[in-house]
Amino acid sequence: MTTLSATDFSTVLSHCGIDLAAHQGDDITVRSPIDGATLAQLAALPVAAMPAVIDRAAQAFQQWRLVPAPVRGELVRLWGEELRRSKADIGQVVSREVGKILQEGLGEVQEGVDICEFAVGLSRQLHGKTIVSERPGHRMMEQYHPLGPVAVITAFNFPSAVFAWNAALALVCGDPVVFKPSEKAPLSGLATFKALEQAIARFGDRAPPGLAQIVFGHSDVAEALVDSPQIALVSATGSSRMGRAVGPKVAARFGKRILELGGNNAMVVTPAADLDLAVRAIVFSAVGTAGQRCTSLRRLIVHRSAKAALLEKLLKAYVSLRIGDPLQAGTLVGPLIDRAAWDAMQHSLAQAQTQGGTVLTGGQRVLAEQFPHGYYVAPAMVDMPAQTPIVQHETFAPLLYVLTYDTLEQAIDWNNGVPQGLSSCIFSNDLREVETFLGAAGSDCGIANVNIGPSGAEIGGAFGGEKETGGDRESGSDAWKQYMRRTTNTINYSRELPLAQGIQFG
Ligand code: UN1
């Protein structure tokens, strides 16, 4: 039995402003990974409808770019208010639809609130620089202007927050948004979008029609966005395989892109680590969200001298994990998103064993009697003799590989020796080890942490990674610049026309 009946769920949806009848259709079946129950049957937008959607966004851009940025910020402030108000409901939808525990569902909505607040502040800080000119009577400066419509294509695992990261920044930067949520999690996306619609309604006619649109559909709908020259920026989150298809298409039309792709995140545990702290961080980052964050911990690189003590503590923690209904208080590990995820995990486990690995714990399906259509799994840990091909592959499941190192150099080589470059961390209280890991010859990832795990980043920092992770950044810091176009202006207030580089002409 799950804690949320079908009637309760439809009440939660209606609190979020969702009327399923308005989206009814036969194209997309939304199932809860908790028990396999059908949550909704939705209509997909036919691809032939996409030009009109994109035109509407382009029309909206003509007006929205002229609204002063702090006024645009006011809309995002209202969105943040709506998200705060609906936090409990949207959090439930996320939990029910993608199976993450309620705490994490709520945390995800909070991430949306946080980015809205960040974006409101930003709306008064879209600064360019003033630059000295080499010519007398001249001044240089740069300005940031709105870019154009932004397409936001998201994955199932952060169906609310990743839309909010992108849309909050896009909107204050002066860009309309077209949102294509994952087919596996359209309701969480819709709930988050409805909060934005609510904010737009309160904001009134200062918001042009078509400022924010949501499209349900299959890959052809996403492709229409990717291929359209009217879409100035494509922000896509998903697998490296997806990014390999999207990246070149956007590049071929000289569009901008933000790609947030696969991660294969490691933790280095040195002899100078606080092991109890490390254990807590490992458990949260390896089994939280059932290992289905792009920042989940996948590789534990531990010093030979610390290994036995660390594994002893860790195995104890693993066996006491509460696996089950993510809506039940006390559960720490919910189900995998679907059967395909379970199959992929089994395949990787088999490969790991063929490649010399020893399963230390977990890997088996659990609760199959209670939830015949839910794929619950005991989080697995596999001791590996080296960084074999399967270890270099991202498996989206709670599957942690353990590697044993002797020198810090070897540990850093392993940390960097995978195609992905999203997140990483070191557990050590030794300043030399820590700074080496953070330095130029240290971790090559977009995120490198000390004494915290690789997942659960705050919105204030730029989020993203190198290599097959895509190379781009979203969320905090100066990621907003990607949602704007920069112009460099040189202004001559003299009566002469000196040329740069001292050129004499005529
Ligand atoms: C993702 O998994 O796509 O850092 C995003 C984290 C979250 C975001 C993850 N704040 O784990």
Coordinates of C-alpha atoms and ligand atoms in Angstrom, one line a residue:
M1 CA 0.0 0.0 0.0
T2 CA 1.2 3.4 -0.8
T3 CA 0.4 6.4 1.3
L4 CA -1.3 8.4 -1.5
S5 CA -4.5 7.0 -3.0
A6 CA -5.6 7.9 -6.5
T7 CA -8.2 10.4 -5.1
D8 CA -5.6 12.0 -2.8
F9 CA -3.3 12.4 -5.9
S10 CA -5.9 14.0 -8.0
T11 CA -6.5 16.5 -5.1
V12 CA -2.8 17.2 -5.0
L13 CA -2.9 17.8 -8.8
S14 CA -5.8 20.2 -8.5
H15 CA -4.1 22.1 -5.7
C16 CA -1.3 22.6 -8.3
G17 CA -3.9 24.0 -10.7
I18 CA -3.7 20.9 -13.0
D19 CA -6.8 19.7 -14.8
L20 CA -5.8 16.4 -16.4
A21 CA -8.9 16.5 -18.6
A22 CA -7.3 19.4 -20.5
H23 CA -4.3 17.2 -21.4
Q24 CA -6.1 13.9 -21.9
G25 CA -4.9 11.7 -24.8
D26 CA -3.4 8.4 -25.7
D27 CA 0.2 9.3 -26.5
I28 CA 2.0 9.5 -23.1
T29 CA 1.2 7.1 -20.3
V30 CA 2.6 8.5 -17.0
R31 CA 3.2 5.7 -14.4
S32 CA 4.3 6.0 -10.9
P33 CA 7.5 4.1 -10.2
I34 CA 6.3 3.4 -6.7
D35 CA 3.7 0.8 -7.8
G36 CA 3.4 1.1 -11.6
A37 CA 0.0 2.7 -11.2
T38 CA -1.1 4.9 -14.2
L39 CA -1.2 8.5 -13.1
A40 CA -2.3 10.1 -16.4
Q41 CA -2.7 9.6 -20.1
L42 CA -1.6 12.6 -21.9
A43 CA -1.8 13.9 -25.5
A44 CA 1.4 14.7 -27.2
L45 CA 1.7 17.8 -29.3
P46 CA 1.9 16.9 -32.9
V47 CA 5.2 18.1 -34.4
A48 CA 3.2 20.1 -36.9
A49 CA 2.1 22.4 -34.1
M50 CA 5.6 23.4 -33.2
P51 CA 6.2 26.2 -35.7
A52 CA 3.2 28.1 -34.1
V53 CA 4.6 27.5 -30.6
I54 CA 8.0 28.8 -31.6
D55 CA 6.4 31.8 -33.4
R56 CA 4.5 32.7 -30.3
A57 CA 7.7 32.7 -28.3
A58 CA 9.4 34.8 -30.9
Q59 CA 6.5 37.3 -30.8
A60 CA 6.7 37.4 -27.0
F61 CA 10.4 38.2 -27.2
Q62 CA 9.7 41.4 -29.2
Q63 CA 7.9 42.8 -26.2
W64 CA 9.6 41.1 -23.2
R65 CA 13.0 42.3 -24.2
L66 CA 11.8 45.9 -23.7
V67 CA 10.4 45.3 -20.2
P68 CA 13.0 46.6 -17.7
A69 CA 14.9 43.8 -16.1
P70 CA 13.9 44.7 -12.5
V71 CA 10.2 44.5 -13.7
R72 CA 10.9 41.1 -15.2
G73 CA 12.4 40.2 -11.8
E74 CA 9.0 41.1 -10.2
L75 CA 7.4 38.3 -12.3
V76 CA 10.0 35.8 -11.1
R77 CA 9.5 37.0 -7.5
L78 CA 5.8 36.1 -7.9
W79 CA 6.8 32.7 -9.3
G80 CA 9.0 32.1 -6.2
E81 CA 6.0 33.0 -4.0
E82 CA 3.8 30.6 -5.9
L83 CA 6.4 27.8 -5.6
R84 CA 6.7 28.4 -1.9
R85 CA 3.0 28.3 -1.5
S86 CA 2.7 25.0 -3.5
K87 CA 5.9 23.4 -2.2
A88 CA 4.1 20.6 -0.3
D89 CA 1.9 19.8 -3.3
I90 CA 4.5 19.9 -6.0
G91 CA 6.9 18.0 -3.8
Q92 CA 4.2 15.2 -3.6
V93 CA 3.8 15.2 -7.3
V94 CA 7.6 14.8 -7.8
S95 CA 7.7 12.0 -5.3
R96 CA 4.8 10.2 -6.8
E97 CA 5.9 10.6 -10.4
V98 CA 9.6 9.9 -10.2
G99 CA 9.8 8.0 -6.9
K100 CA 12.2 10.2 -4.9
I101 CA 11.6 10.4 -1.2
L102 CA 9.3 13.2 -0.1
Q103 CA 12.2 15.1 1.6
E104 CA 14.0 15.2 -1.7
G105 CA 10.8 16.1 -3.6
L106 CA 10.4 19.0 -1.3
G107 CA 14.1 19.9 -1.6
E108 CA 13.7 20.0 -5.3
V109 CA 10.9 22.6 -5.1
Q110 CA 12.9 24.5 -2.6
E111 CA 15.7 24.6 -5.3
G112 CA 13.1 26.3 -7.5
V113 CA 12.3 28.9 -4.8
D114 CA 16.0 29.5 -4.3
I115 CA 16.7 30.1 -7.9
C116 CA 13.8 32.5 -8.2
E117 CA 15.1 34.6 -5.3
F118 CA 18.6 34.5 -6.8
A119 CA 17.2 35.6 -10.2
V120 CA 15.2 38.5 -8.6
G121 CA 18.5 39.9 -7.2
L122 CA 20.1 39.3 -10.5
S123 CA 17.5 41.3 -12.3
R124 CA 19.1 44.4 -10.9
Q125 CA 22.7 43.2 -11.6
L126 CA 22.9 42.3 -15.2
H127 CA 26.1 44.4 -15.4
G128 CA 28.5 44.8 -18.2
K129 CA 32.0 46.4 -17.7
T130 CA 33.3 49.8 -18.5
I131 CA 36.6 49.4 -20.3
V132 CA 39.3 52.1 -20.8
S133 CA 40.1 52.9 -24.4
E134 CA 43.6 53.2 -25.9
R135 CA 42.2 56.2 -27.9
P136 CA 41.8 59.8 -26.5
G137 CA 38.2 60.9 -26.1
H138 CA 36.9 57.4 -26.3
R139 CA 35.3 55.0 -23.9
M140 CA 34.4 51.4 -24.1
M141 CA 31.7 49.4 -22.4
E142 CA 29.8 46.2 -22.7
Q143 CA 26.1 45.6 -22.3
Y144 CA 24.0 42.5 -21.9
H145 CA 20.8 42.3 -23.9
P146 CA 18.1 39.7 -24.0
L147 CA 19.0 36.8 -26.3
G148 CA 15.7 35.3 -27.6
P149 CA 13.5 32.4 -26.9
V150 CA 15.0 29.6 -24.8
A151 CA 14.0 26.0 -25.0
V152 CA 14.3 24.0 -21.8
I153 CA 14.4 20.2 -22.3
T154 CA 14.6 18.3 -19.0
A155 CA 15.2 14.8 -17.7
F156 CA 13.0 12.8 -15.4
N157 CA 15.2 13.0 -12.3
F158 CA 14.9 16.7 -11.6
P159 CA 11.6 17.4 -13.3
S160 CA 10.9 20.6 -11.4
A161 CA 14.2 22.2 -10.3
V162 CA 16.0 22.1 -13.7
F163 CA 13.1 23.9 -15.4
A164 CA 13.1 26.5 -12.6
W165 CA 16.9 27.0 -12.9
N166 CA 16.6 27.8 -16.5
A167 CA 13.3 29.6 -16.7
A168 CA 14.0 31.9 -13.7
L169 CA 17.2 33.1 -15.3
A170 CA 15.8 33.2 -18.9
L171 CA 12.9 35.3 -17.8
V172 CA 14.9 37.9 -15.9
C173 CA 17.3 38.0 -18.8
G174 CA 14.4 38.9 -21.1
D175 CA 13.9 35.6 -22.8
P176 CA 10.6 33.7 -23.3
V177 CA 10.7 30.0 -22.5
V178 CA 9.4 26.9 -24.2
F179 CA 9.5 23.9 -21.8
K180 CA 9.6 20.3 -23.0
P181 CA 9.5 18.1 -19.9
S182 CA 10.6 14.5 -19.9
E183 CA 7.9 12.0 -21.0
K184 CA 8.6 10.2 -17.8
A185 CA 7.8 13.2 -15.6
P186 CA 5.5 15.6 -17.3
L187 CA 3.2 16.2 -14.3
S188 CA 6.0 17.5 -12.1
G189 CA 7.0 19.8 -14.9
L190 CA 3.4 20.9 -15.4
A191 CA 2.9 21.6 -11.7
T192 CA 6.0 23.8 -11.7
F193 CA 4.8 25.5 -14.9
K194 CA 1.4 26.1 -13.4
A195 CA 3.0 28.0 -10.6
L196 CA 4.6 30.2 -13.2
E197 CA 1.3 30.6 -15.0
Q198 CA -0.3 31.7 -11.8
A199 CA 2.5 34.2 -11.3
I200 CA 2.0 35.5 -14.9
A201 CA -1.7 35.9 -14.2
R202 CA -0.9 38.0 -11.1
F203 CA 1.7 40.0 -13.1
G204 CA -1.0 41.0 -15.6
D205 CA -0.6 42.3 -19.1
R206 CA 3.0 43.3 -18.7
A207 CA 3.7 39.7 -19.6
P208 CA 3.1 39.2 -23.4
P209 CA 1.2 36.1 -24.5
G210 CA 3.5 33.2 -25.2
L211 CA 6.0 34.3 -22.6
A212 CA 6.1 30.7 -21.1
Q213 CA 4.8 27.6 -22.9
I214 CA 4.9 24.0 -22.1
V215 CA 4.9 21.2 -24.7
F216 CA 4.3 17.5 -24.1
G217 CA 5.7 15.3 -26.7
H218 CA 8.1 12.8 -28.0
S219 CA 11.6 13.4 -29.4
D220 CA 10.2 15.0 -32.6
V221 CA 8.9 17.8 -30.5
A222 CA 12.3 18.3 -28.8
E223 CA 14.0 18.1 -32.2
A224 CA 11.7 20.9 -33.6
L225 CA 13.1 23.1 -30.8
V226 CA 16.7 22.0 -31.3
D227 CA 16.5 22.7 -35.1
S228 CA 14.7 26.0 -35.0
P229 CA 16.8 29.1 -35.8
Q230 CA 14.3 31.1 -33.8
I231 CA 15.3 29.3 -30.6
A232 CA 18.3 31.3 -29.5
L233 CA 19.4 28.9 -26.7
V234 CA 18.7 25.2 -26.2
S235 CA 19.2 24.1 -22.6
A236 CA 19.1 20.3 -22.5
T237 CA 19.6 18.0 -19.6
G238 CA 20.0 14.2 -20.1
S239 CA 22.4 11.5 -21.2
S240 CA 25.7 12.1 -23.0
R241 CA 24.1 10.1 -25.9
M242 CA 21.3 12.7 -26.1
G243 CA 23.9 15.5 -25.9
R244 CA 25.8 14.0 -28.8
A245 CA 22.7 14.2 -30.9
V246 CA 21.6 17.7 -29.8
G247 CA 25.0 19.5 -29.6
P248 CA 26.0 19.2 -33.3
K249 CA 22.4 20.1 -34.5
V250 CA 22.4 23.3 -32.5
A251 CA 26.0 24.1 -33.6
A252 CA 25.1 23.5 -37.2
R253 CA 22.7 26.5 -37.1
F254 CA 25.1 28.5 -34.9
G255 CA 22.6 28.4 -32.0
K256 CA 23.7 28.6 -28.3
R257 CA 23.3 25.6 -26.1
I258 CA 23.7 24.6 -22.5
L259 CA 24.2 20.8 -22.2
E260 CA 24.0 19.1 -18.8
L261 CA 24.9 15.5 -19.5
G262 CA 26.2 12.4 -17.8
G263 CA 28.2 12.4 -14.6
N264 CA 30.5 9.7 -13.2
N265 CA 31.3 11.3 -9.9
A266 CA 34.0 10.2 -7.5
M267 CA 35.0 10.7 -3.9
V268 CA 38.6 10.3 -2.8
V269 CA 39.0 9.2 0.8
T270 CA 42.5 9.8 2.1
P271 CA 44.2 8.5 5.3
A272 CA 43.6 12.0 6.7
A273 CA 39.8 11.8 6.3
D274 CA 37.1 12.0 9.0
L275 CA 35.7 8.5 8.2
D276 CA 32.4 9.0 10.0
L277 CA 31.7 12.2 8.0
A278 CA 32.7 10.4 4.8
V279 CA 30.3 7.5 5.5
R280 CA 27.4 10.0 5.9
A281 CA 28.3 11.7 2.7
I282 CA 28.7 8.5 0.8
V283 CA 25.4 7.1 1.8
F284 CA 23.5 10.3 0.9
S285 CA 25.2 10.7 -2.4
A286 CA 25.3 7.1 -3.6
V287 CA 21.9 5.9 -2.5
G288 CA 19.9 9.2 -2.3
T289 CA 17.4 9.6 -5.2
A290 CA 18.2 5.8 -5.7
G291 CA 21.4 6.8 -7.4
Q292 CA 19.5 8.7 -10.1
R293 CA 21.1 12.2 -9.8
C294 CA 23.5 13.3 -12.4
T295 CA 25.7 14.2 -9.4
S296 CA 25.2 10.8 -7.6
L297 CA 28.4 9.2 -6.2
R298 CA 29.4 6.3 -8.5
R299 CA 33.1 5.8 -7.6
L300 CA 34.7 5.6 -4.2
I301 CA 38.5 5.9 -4.4
V302 CA 39.8 5.0 -1.0
H303 CA 43.4 4.8 0.3
R304 CA 44.5 1.2 1.0
S305 CA 45.2 2.1 4.7
A306 CA 41.7 3.5 5.2
K307 CA 39.7 0.9 3.2
A308 CA 38.9 -1.7 5.8
A309 CA 37.7 0.7 8.4
L310 CA 35.7 2.7 5.9
L311 CA 34.0 -0.4 4.3
E312 CA 33.1 -1.8 7.7
K313 CA 31.2 1.4 8.6
L314 CA 29.8 1.7 5.2
L315 CA 28.5 -1.8 5.0
K316 CA 26.8 -1.4 8.3
A317 CA 25.1 1.8 7.1
Y318 CA 24.0 0.0 3.8
V319 CA 22.3 -2.9 5.5
S320 CA 20.2 -0.6 7.7
L321 CA 18.9 1.5 4.8
R322 CA 15.1 1.8 4.7
I323 CA 14.1 0.9 1.1
G324 CA 10.4 1.4 0.2
D325 CA 7.6 3.7 -0.5
P326 CA 9.1 7.1 -0.9
L327 CA 6.1 8.8 0.5
Q328 CA 6.4 6.9 3.8
A329 CA 8.3 8.8 6.5
G330 CA 11.6 7.2 7.3
T331 CA 12.2 5.7 3.8
L332 CA 15.6 6.6 2.4
V333 CA 15.7 4.8 -0.9
G334 CA 12.7 4.8 -3.3
P335 CA 12.3 2.8 -6.5
L336 CA 14.2 3.1 -9.8
I337 CA 12.3 5.0 -12.4
D338 CA 11.3 2.0 -14.5
R339 CA 12.2 -1.5 -15.6
A340 CA 14.7 -0.3 -18.1
A341 CA 16.7 1.3 -15.3
W342 CA 16.6 -2.0 -13.4
D343 CA 17.8 -3.9 -16.4
A344 CA 20.6 -1.5 -17.0
M345 CA 21.8 -1.9 -13.4
Q346 CA 21.7 -5.7 -13.7
H347 CA 23.7 -5.5 -16.9
S348 CA 26.3 -3.2 -15.3
L349 CA 26.6 -5.5 -12.2
A350 CA 27.2 -8.5 -14.5
Q351 CA 29.8 -6.6 -16.5
A352 CA 31.5 -5.4 -13.3
Q353 CA 31.8 -9.0 -12.1
T354 CA 33.2 -10.2 -15.5
Q355 CA 35.7 -7.4 -15.3
G356 CA 37.1 -8.6 -12.0
G357 CA 34.7 -7.0 -9.5
T358 CA 33.4 -8.5 -6.3
V359 CA 29.9 -7.5 -5.1
L360 CA 30.3 -6.4 -1.5
T361 CA 26.6 -5.8 -0.9
G362 CA 23.2 -5.3 -2.7
G363 CA 22.1 -5.4 -6.3
Q364 CA 19.1 -7.6 -5.8
R365 CA 15.5 -6.5 -6.3
V366 CA 13.5 -6.1 -3.1
L367 CA 9.8 -5.7 -2.3
A368 CA 8.8 -7.4 -5.5
E369 CA 5.8 -9.1 -3.8
Q370 CA 4.5 -5.8 -2.4
F371 CA 5.2 -3.9 -5.6
P372 CA 5.2 -6.3 -8.5
H373 CA 5.4 -3.3 -10.9
G374 CA 7.9 -1.2 -8.8
Y375 CA 11.6 -1.7 -9.2
Y376 CA 13.1 -1.4 -5.8
V377 CA 16.7 -2.5 -5.4
A378 CA 19.2 -2.9 -2.6
P379 CA 21.9 -0.4 -3.2
A380 CA 25.0 -2.1 -4.5
M381 CA 28.7 -1.7 -3.8
V382 CA 31.3 -3.5 -5.9
D383 CA 35.0 -3.7 -5.2
M384 CA 36.9 -3.3 -8.4
P385 CA 40.6 -4.1 -9.1
A386 CA 41.0 -1.2 -11.5
Q387 CA 39.0 1.4 -13.4
T388 CA 37.7 -1.0 -16.0
P389 CA 35.4 0.0 -18.9
I390 CA 32.2 -0.5 -16.9
V391 CA 33.4 1.8 -14.2
Q392 CA 33.9 4.5 -16.8
H393 CA 30.3 4.2 -17.8
E394 CA 27.5 6.0 -16.1
T395 CA 24.8 3.6 -14.8
F396 CA 21.8 5.6 -13.5
A397 CA 21.2 3.5 -10.4
P398 CA 22.5 3.0 -6.8
L399 CA 25.7 1.2 -7.9
L400 CA 28.9 2.3 -6.2
Y401 CA 32.3 1.0 -7.4
V402 CA 35.1 0.9 -4.9
L403 CA 38.7 1.5 -6.1
T404 CA 41.8 1.2 -3.9
Y405 CA 44.7 3.6 -4.3
D406 CA 48.2 4.0 -2.9
T407 CA 49.3 7.5 -4.0
L408 CA 47.2 10.7 -4.3
E409 CA 48.5 11.0 -7.9
Q410 CA 46.9 7.7 -8.7
A411 CA 43.6 8.7 -7.0
I412 CA 43.5 11.9 -9.0
D413 CA 44.3 10.0 -12.2
W414 CA 41.3 7.7 -11.5
N415 CA 39.1 10.6 -10.6
N416 CA 39.9 12.2 -14.0
G417 CA 40.2 9.0 -15.9
V418 CA 36.6 8.8 -17.1
P419 CA 34.9 10.4 -20.1
Q420 CA 32.5 12.5 -17.9
G421 CA 33.5 15.5 -15.8
L422 CA 30.6 16.7 -13.6
S423 CA 31.3 16.4 -9.9
S424 CA 34.0 15.1 -7.5
C425 CA 35.1 15.4 -4.0
I426 CA 37.9 14.7 -1.5
F427 CA 37.6 13.7 2.1
S428 CA 40.8 14.8 3.9
N429 CA 41.9 17.1 6.7
D430 CA 45.3 17.4 5.2
L431 CA 45.8 20.8 3.6
R432 CA 48.3 19.6 1.0
E433 CA 46.1 16.8 -0.2
V434 CA 43.0 19.1 -0.4
E435 CA 44.7 21.9 -2.3
T436 CA 46.4 19.4 -4.7
F437 CA 42.9 18.0 -5.5
L438 CA 41.5 21.5 -6.0
G439 CA 44.5 22.7 -8.0
A440 CA 45.4 22.9 -11.7
A441 CA 46.6 19.3 -11.7
G442 CA 43.8 18.1 -9.5
S443 CA 40.2 17.2 -10.3
D444 CA 39.1 18.1 -13.8
C445 CA 35.4 18.3 -13.0
G446 CA 33.1 21.3 -13.0
I447 CA 32.4 20.7 -9.3
A448 CA 35.2 19.7 -6.8
N449 CA 34.2 19.6 -3.2
V450 CA 36.0 19.1 0.1
N451 CA 34.5 17.1 3.0
I452 CA 31.1 17.0 1.4
G453 CA 29.8 14.6 -1.2
P454 CA 29.5 15.3 -5.0
S455 CA 25.7 15.8 -5.0
G456 CA 23.2 18.3 -3.6
A457 CA 24.8 21.5 -5.0
E458 CA 23.4 24.8 -3.9
I459 CA 21.9 27.0 -6.6
G460 CA 24.4 29.9 -6.0
G461 CA 27.3 28.2 -7.8
A462 CA 27.6 27.6 -11.5
F463 CA 26.4 24.0 -12.1
G464 CA 27.8 21.8 -14.8
G465 CA 30.8 19.8 -15.9
E466 CA 33.5 19.2 -18.4
K467 CA 34.2 16.6 -21.2
E468 CA 31.2 14.4 -21.9
T469 CA 29.1 16.3 -19.3
G470 CA 28.9 19.0 -21.9
G471 CA 31.1 21.8 -20.8
D472 CA 28.4 24.3 -20.0
R473 CA 27.1 25.9 -16.8
E474 CA 23.7 26.8 -15.5
S475 CA 22.1 28.0 -12.2
G476 CA 24.2 30.4 -10.1
S477 CA 27.3 32.6 -10.4
D478 CA 27.6 34.1 -13.8
A479 CA 25.7 31.4 -15.7
W480 CA 23.1 34.1 -16.5
K481 CA 25.4 35.4 -19.2
Q482 CA 24.6 32.5 -21.5
Y483 CA 21.0 33.7 -21.5
M484 CA 22.0 37.1 -22.9
R485 CA 23.9 38.5 -25.8
R486 CA 26.8 40.7 -25.1
T487 CA 27.6 43.8 -27.1
T488 CA 30.9 45.7 -26.9
N489 CA 30.4 49.5 -27.5
T490 CA 33.1 52.0 -28.3
I491 CA 32.0 55.6 -27.9
N492 CA 33.9 58.5 -29.4
Y493 CA 33.2 61.8 -27.6
S494 CA 36.1 63.7 -29.3
R495 CA 36.2 65.6 -32.5
E496 CA 38.9 63.4 -34.0
L497 CA 38.8 59.9 -35.4
P498 CA 42.0 58.1 -34.2
L499 CA 42.2 54.5 -35.3
A500 CA 43.1 51.7 -33.0
Q501 CA 46.5 50.1 -33.2
G502 CA 47.9 53.5 -34.3
I503 CA 46.9 53.0 -37.9
Q504 CA 47.2 56.0 -40.2
F505 CA 44.7 55.9 -43.0
G506 CA 44.8 58.6 -45.7
Ligands
UN1_1 C1 20.6 16.6 -11.8 O1 20.8 15.5 -11.3 O2 20.3 16.7 -13.1 O3 23.5 18.9 -7.2 C2 20.7 17.9 -11.1 C3 22.5 18.2 -7.2 C4 21.1 18.9 -7.4 C5 20.9 19.0 -8.9 C6 21.1 17.7 -9.7 N1 21.1 20.2 -6.9 O4 22.5 17.0 -6.9

